Amino acid sequence: MYDFWLTCTRCGTGHPALPLYRCRACGGSLEVSYDYKAIFSRLPFERMAARTSPGIWKYRELLPVFPDTDPVTLGEGGTPLLPSGRMGSTTGGFRLYLKNESANPTLAFKDRPLSVALTAARQFGLTEVVCASTGNTGVAASAYAARAGLRCTVYVPAAAPAEKLEAMKAYGTVLETVTGSFSDAYAASAGEALRLGAFNLTSTYLNPYAVEGNKTLAYEIFASLQTVPDWIIIPVGAGPLLSGCYKGFREMLLAGVIDRLPRMVGVQASGCAPIVRAFQAGEQEVRPWSGSTATLASGIADPLSTYPEDGTRTLAVIRESGGAAVGVSDPEILRCRRMLAEREGILAELSSVTAVAAVEALCGSGAIRAGELVTAVVTGHGIKDMTAAINFEKTGVE
Ligand code: F0G
């Protein structure tokens, strides 16, 4: 028997580690559970973290892979945590660190979840993978599928940046462009995954194995700082990165390595912000975002049309942590992109710049106080959506 299994987040029913997406009892979404006592008694967390091997796989006992499965890896993780330097004038009084996820092999944090998900596909003997994506998941899925020798099909909304589409094609992926939003691509990919018997890698909470890769972000932030930040600021679509990161901190709390948890902040672009809207209205449940999803931050534009419960799951984590959900406008995003590039030497993709814009907003509102330690996650590289930014600056049209 293995030290992990799947648990329904709605009714608590346990399932063996199989390629499942929904609870067989109630249809709720699944998450991976672990026998932490067994894991930490064999290998204390500190010893895992002290391994000299680079990247996410030094934490493999806390990832949902069988002990005899070879990871599908391109050297993901181990990204720099950089103290903010010349942006300091705008962030008076607190210490800001930037976790630069654009240093991953496909230039975005998605290499963490996709390395784990493709390893899971390999361990289950699957030969095909499918996903819906606003771009980054699709690029990472394509690269890791190529590495593993699996066939990959990606469904993208028509507004996805050309740079991401070309990268997917270069890895040999079958690309399907869908009219409409990310949620329309979600529906198309779900049907196709079912038809093909393919592993669905879509970055919502659909694939419980993928979500686990995001925990490694927390382990690395702690390894770099040797303390827990007061705030962690993360751009969110449906929110698995935010929840995964929080789960990583909760595991370190359980292991006795840390003694408190960070406040988690989820950031969305105001043009498509279902989680922010629910947070600000004091609601317990997220509703789908109807109407336009137009924003320069196309990577995180997820209206959650048929799966609003995924947003509710993220909202619950934000609330439990004492954090916040923050909306930022496109002009703020463009201004912060320039500031990050010109003052810090980091060219970030528009969706990921939202984290820095949110730091400013939280600082302005007095939520972040002097002396506090803040980590903003720069989730992807600006080279992946240069054309969108240039066109907008020239014409004002998204
Ligand atoms: N930042 C970037 C650059 C992203 O591309 C995404 C999500 C997120 C943050 C949010 O992460 O999904 O864990 O809430 N991109 C997905 C994709 C939707 O298909 O690439 P999340």
XYZ file of C-alpha atoms and ligand atoms in Angstrom:
419
model
C 0.000 0.000 0.000
C 1.063 3.561 -0.635
C 1.213 6.505 1.786
C -1.297 8.540 -0.240
C -4.860 8.255 -1.485
C -7.627 10.542 -2.772
C -10.222 12.153 -0.490
C -13.414 13.936 -1.513
C -13.322 17.580 -0.406
C -17.141 17.548 -0.084
C -18.100 14.266 1.630
C -14.733 12.954 2.839
C -14.983 9.585 1.062
C -11.555 8.032 0.447
C -10.507 6.515 -2.896
C -7.367 4.625 -3.892
C -4.721 6.467 -5.923
C -6.215 6.104 -9.421
C -6.660 8.554 -12.307
C -9.947 9.938 -10.931
C -11.326 13.493 -11.072
C -14.544 13.282 -9.093
C -15.729 11.487 -5.961
C -17.484 8.244 -6.856
C -19.944 8.779 -4.002
C -21.032 12.416 -4.449
C -19.226 13.916 -7.475
C -17.212 16.352 -5.314
C -13.667 17.369 -6.211
C -10.811 15.256 -4.909
C -7.581 16.011 -3.148
C -4.581 13.905 -2.247
C -4.259 12.809 1.391
C -1.090 11.416 2.954
C -0.134 9.309 5.929
C 2.115 12.074 7.251
C 2.980 10.152 10.406
C 4.422 7.300 8.382
C 6.190 9.627 5.934
C 7.833 11.872 8.556
C 8.765 8.954 10.825
C 10.782 7.445 7.961
C 12.183 10.756 6.748
C 11.829 13.990 8.757
C 10.950 17.011 6.617
C 14.278 18.700 7.436
C 16.196 15.764 5.927
C 14.107 15.905 2.765
C 14.750 19.651 2.456
C 18.482 19.188 3.083
C 18.934 16.848 0.099
C 21.392 18.285 -2.389
C 19.342 17.257 -5.439
C 17.874 20.360 -7.083
C 14.235 21.206 -7.691
C 10.921 19.761 -6.635
C 11.813 16.056 -6.594
C 13.841 16.276 -3.391
C 10.354 16.378 -1.789
C 9.104 13.302 -3.651
C 7.806 11.557 -0.495
C 5.280 14.426 -0.257
C 4.227 14.067 -3.891
C 1.623 11.529 -5.085
C 3.947 9.228 -6.998
C 4.720 5.562 -6.453
C 8.232 4.906 -5.103
C 9.285 2.990 -8.230
C 8.143 5.608 -10.789
C 10.805 7.725 -12.485
C 9.839 11.404 -12.406
C 9.190 13.183 -15.699
C 11.449 16.141 -15.098
C 13.092 19.035 -16.919
C 14.757 20.462 -13.807
C 11.749 22.434 -12.520
C 11.687 24.293 -9.213
C 14.588 25.700 -7.211
C 13.756 29.151 -8.588
C 15.304 32.292 -7.055
C 13.691 34.215 -4.215
C 14.960 37.731 -4.810
C 14.809 40.594 -2.345
C 13.133 43.528 -4.033
C 15.729 46.222 -4.505
C 14.965 49.309 -6.488
C 11.184 48.968 -6.242
C 11.611 49.760 -2.558
C 10.544 53.377 -2.874
C 7.004 52.237 -3.667
C 6.879 49.601 -0.972
C 7.941 51.622 2.037
C 8.459 49.990 5.390
C 8.117 46.293 4.647
C 10.384 43.667 3.172
C 9.318 42.367 -0.237
C 10.695 39.211 -1.849
C 9.919 38.096 -5.385
C 9.744 34.354 -6.058
C 10.732 34.305 -9.700
C 8.906 31.389 -11.271
C 9.795 32.577 -14.752
C 13.120 30.786 -14.169
C 11.391 27.406 -14.682
C 12.101 25.321 -17.832
C 8.997 26.555 -19.723
C 9.184 29.980 -18.056
C 6.232 29.592 -15.656
C 5.361 27.931 -12.327
C 3.231 25.405 -14.242
C 6.275 23.160 -14.599
C 5.775 22.155 -10.950
C 2.217 20.766 -11.339
C 2.836 19.399 -14.837
C 6.003 17.539 -13.879
C 3.983 15.794 -11.153
C 0.943 15.233 -13.405
C 2.983 13.704 -16.241
C 4.749 11.495 -13.708
C 1.308 10.393 -12.491
C 0.267 9.699 -16.107
C 3.363 7.531 -16.482
C 2.696 5.631 -13.245
C -0.882 4.898 -14.358
C 0.360 3.652 -17.749
C -1.556 6.332 -19.703
C -0.382 7.260 -23.188
C -2.461 10.385 -23.934
C -2.908 13.669 -22.098
C -5.385 16.484 -22.729
C -5.915 19.872 -21.123
C -7.646 23.199 -21.423
C -5.370 26.150 -20.889
C -5.068 29.896 -21.123
C -1.520 29.130 -22.309
C 0.994 28.284 -19.620
C -0.438 24.923 -18.569
C -0.594 24.022 -22.257
C 3.065 24.900 -22.840
C 4.190 22.970 -19.756
C 1.930 19.992 -20.587
C 3.374 19.959 -24.105
C 6.986 20.020 -22.911
C 6.550 17.349 -20.233
C 4.426 15.141 -22.519
C 7.210 15.365 -25.123
C 9.731 14.430 -22.448
C 7.605 11.437 -21.388
C 6.763 10.383 -24.965
C 2.992 10.879 -24.538
C 0.547 12.343 -27.051
C -0.778 15.748 -25.989
C -3.810 17.782 -27.074
C -4.430 21.294 -25.730
C -7.623 23.385 -25.975
C -7.048 27.126 -25.752
C -9.367 30.136 -25.855
C -8.915 32.199 -29.018
C -7.425 35.103 -26.988
C -4.352 33.106 -25.849
C -1.058 34.830 -26.737
C 0.600 33.754 -30.013
C 3.914 33.110 -28.241
C 2.333 30.383 -26.105
C 0.559 28.770 -29.071
C 3.776 28.632 -31.097
C 5.621 27.044 -28.175
C 2.966 24.316 -27.834
C 3.195 23.549 -31.557
C 6.977 23.399 -31.369
C 6.724 20.624 -28.756
C 4.516 18.630 -31.167
C 1.187 19.191 -29.412
C -2.161 19.000 -31.196
C -3.626 22.468 -30.684
C -7.374 23.194 -30.719
C -8.501 26.823 -30.573
C -11.918 27.356 -28.988
C -14.197 30.348 -29.498
C -15.012 31.859 -26.114
C -13.341 31.837 -22.721
C -11.139 29.411 -20.799
C -14.338 27.794 -19.472
C -15.405 26.950 -23.046
C -12.010 25.343 -23.619
C -12.511 23.477 -20.296
C -15.772 21.956 -21.546
C -14.293 20.949 -24.924
C -11.221 19.345 -23.346
C -13.255 17.415 -20.767
C -15.309 15.783 -23.535
C -12.218 14.901 -25.534
C -10.327 13.498 -22.525
C -13.268 11.227 -21.811
C -13.516 10.102 -25.450
C -9.790 9.337 -25.696
C -9.392 7.894 -22.203
C -6.685 10.545 -21.777
C -5.367 12.011 -18.515
C -6.943 15.452 -18.082
C -4.325 17.976 -16.910
C -6.505 21.096 -16.877
C -5.361 23.566 -14.267
C -8.385 23.860 -12.057
C -8.864 21.420 -9.189
C -9.815 18.761 -11.737
C -6.583 16.782 -11.601
C -5.686 16.169 -7.952
C -2.160 15.009 -8.817
C -1.215 18.210 -10.631
C -2.312 20.416 -7.724
C 0.250 18.737 -5.434
C 3.208 20.034 -7.442
C 2.296 23.541 -6.281
C 3.141 22.666 -2.658
C 6.828 22.755 -3.496
C 6.591 26.530 -3.839
C 5.950 26.756 -0.088
C 8.813 24.410 0.783
C 11.197 26.517 -1.287
C 10.038 29.870 0.083
C 10.663 28.585 3.603
C 14.014 27.040 2.619
C 15.174 30.416 1.265
C 13.901 32.638 4.092
C 14.124 30.214 7.030
C 10.980 31.901 8.288
C 7.327 32.171 7.231
C 6.341 35.338 5.348
C 3.454 37.332 6.818
C 1.866 37.558 3.377
C 2.076 35.502 0.197
C 0.636 37.183 -2.887
C -0.413 34.926 -5.784
C -2.230 35.560 -9.089
C -5.192 33.171 -9.326
C -7.335 31.646 -12.046
C -9.253 28.916 -10.232
C -6.591 28.991 -7.528
C -4.745 25.648 -7.255
C -1.394 27.424 -6.951
C -2.632 29.407 -3.966
C -4.239 26.386 -2.276
C -1.303 24.139 -3.074
C 1.134 26.655 -1.602
C -0.952 26.936 1.579
C -1.107 23.143 1.852
C 2.699 23.068 1.664
C 2.891 25.448 4.641
C 0.304 23.389 6.546
C 2.399 20.283 5.998
C 5.482 22.033 7.376
C 3.403 23.098 10.396
C 2.379 19.475 10.895
C 6.011 18.376 10.570
C 6.907 20.855 13.337
C 9.226 22.808 11.055
C 7.278 26.073 11.301
C 4.975 27.466 13.985
C 2.580 29.684 12.046
C 0.968 30.055 8.625
C 1.092 32.940 6.137
C -1.864 35.049 5.040
C -2.688 34.117 1.450
C -3.699 36.811 -1.043
C -5.339 35.819 -4.334
C -5.112 38.385 -7.132
C -7.316 38.633 -10.216
C -7.637 41.171 -13.015
C -10.724 43.349 -12.476
C -11.977 42.336 -15.968
C -12.530 38.748 -14.785
C -12.588 38.468 -11.006
C -15.205 35.996 -9.690
C -13.233 35.147 -6.535
C -12.495 38.792 -5.699
C -16.165 39.702 -6.176
C -17.277 37.001 -3.723
C -14.595 37.979 -1.202
C -15.519 41.647 -1.304
C -19.244 40.869 -0.980
C -18.570 38.694 2.077
C -20.094 35.693 0.285
C -19.251 32.090 1.124
C -19.683 30.811 -2.423
C -18.174 31.988 -5.679
C -20.560 32.501 -8.608
C -19.560 32.206 -12.275
C -18.410 35.433 -13.955
C -20.821 36.263 -16.770
C -20.181 38.599 -19.683
C -16.835 39.800 -20.934
C -13.598 38.297 -19.603
C -11.461 40.821 -21.475
C -8.230 41.676 -19.687
C -4.588 41.893 -20.611
C -4.020 39.266 -17.925
C -5.312 36.501 -20.212
C -3.459 33.789 -18.288
C -5.706 34.151 -15.239
C -8.986 35.061 -16.984
C -11.123 32.160 -15.757
C -14.882 32.830 -15.420
C -15.377 29.461 -13.640
C -18.539 29.016 -15.723
C -19.436 25.400 -14.908
C -17.144 24.818 -11.917
C -17.643 27.796 -9.545
C -17.066 25.399 -6.621
C -13.367 25.476 -7.566
C -13.370 29.212 -6.843
C -15.209 28.545 -3.576
C -12.441 26.147 -2.563
C -9.850 28.892 -3.147
C -11.968 31.497 -1.363
C -12.181 29.215 1.687
C -8.375 28.934 1.847
C -7.967 32.709 1.536
C -10.463 33.270 4.379
C -9.010 30.512 6.593
C -5.552 32.083 6.258
C -6.804 35.573 7.191
C -5.775 36.803 3.747
C -7.550 38.751 1.019
C -8.638 38.686 -2.606
C -7.588 41.727 -4.609
C -8.611 42.974 -8.064
C -6.240 45.053 -10.181
C -6.890 47.014 -13.393
C -5.148 46.637 -16.743
C -3.484 50.102 -16.586
C -2.054 49.195 -13.151
C -0.799 45.902 -14.559
C 0.985 47.650 -17.451
C 2.543 50.223 -15.115
C 3.758 47.509 -12.738
C 5.156 45.459 -15.618
C 7.333 48.409 -16.617
C 8.360 49.054 -13.011
C 9.306 45.403 -12.414
C 11.361 45.286 -15.604
C 13.056 48.658 -15.241
C 13.725 48.607 -11.497
C 14.195 44.926 -10.708
C 15.388 43.422 -14.003
C 12.435 41.018 -14.088
C 10.294 40.911 -17.232
C 7.074 39.273 -16.066
C 4.027 38.178 -17.988
C 1.000 40.411 -17.529
C -0.962 37.867 -15.474
C 1.881 37.483 -13.023
C 2.505 41.209 -12.649
C -0.883 41.344 -10.917
C 0.877 40.104 -7.766
C 3.065 43.205 -7.645
C 0.119 45.498 -8.375
C -1.696 43.871 -5.441
C 1.253 44.488 -3.107
C 0.916 48.184 -3.884
C -2.844 48.083 -3.282
C -2.477 46.271 0.068
C 0.261 48.646 1.109
C -1.895 51.638 0.131
C -4.877 50.359 2.105
C -2.739 49.762 5.206
C -3.350 45.992 5.209
C 0.381 45.308 4.886
C 2.141 47.025 7.747
C 5.671 48.279 8.339
C 8.107 45.549 9.295
C 6.113 42.737 7.678
C 7.617 40.163 5.363
C 5.892 39.786 1.993
C 6.498 37.318 -0.829
C 4.962 38.025 -4.232
C 5.036 35.180 -6.727
C 6.059 36.186 -10.252
C 4.346 33.254 -11.933
C 5.488 33.593 -15.556
C 7.884 35.257 -18.012
C 7.019 38.391 -19.996
C 8.485 36.982 -23.193
C 5.371 34.786 -23.421
C 2.923 37.636 -24.018
C 5.031 40.425 -25.509
C 2.756 40.883 -28.531
C -0.368 41.459 -26.430
C 1.381 44.092 -24.333
C 2.920 45.848 -27.344
C -0.382 45.869 -29.267
C -2.262 47.243 -26.295
C 0.275 49.999 -25.691
C 0.052 50.926 -29.391
C -3.709 50.693 -29.926
C -5.398 50.359 -26.546
C -7.195 47.243 -27.856
C -6.946 43.878 -26.077
N -0.156 33.026 -13.215
C -0.060 32.639 -14.500
C 0.997 33.271 -15.341
C -0.952 31.661 -15.012
O -0.844 31.286 -16.283
C -1.945 31.112 -14.160
C -2.881 30.090 -14.617
C -2.001 31.558 -12.831
C -1.094 32.505 -12.390
C -3.045 31.069 -11.889
O -2.798 29.786 -11.439
O -4.518 28.192 -12.230
O -3.246 27.831 -10.117
O -4.957 29.615 -10.244
N -2.902 29.633 -15.790
C -3.758 28.514 -16.219
C -3.268 27.995 -17.549
C -5.203 28.758 -16.099
O -4.043 27.311 -18.232
O -2.115 28.219 -17.883
P -3.971 28.811 -10.956
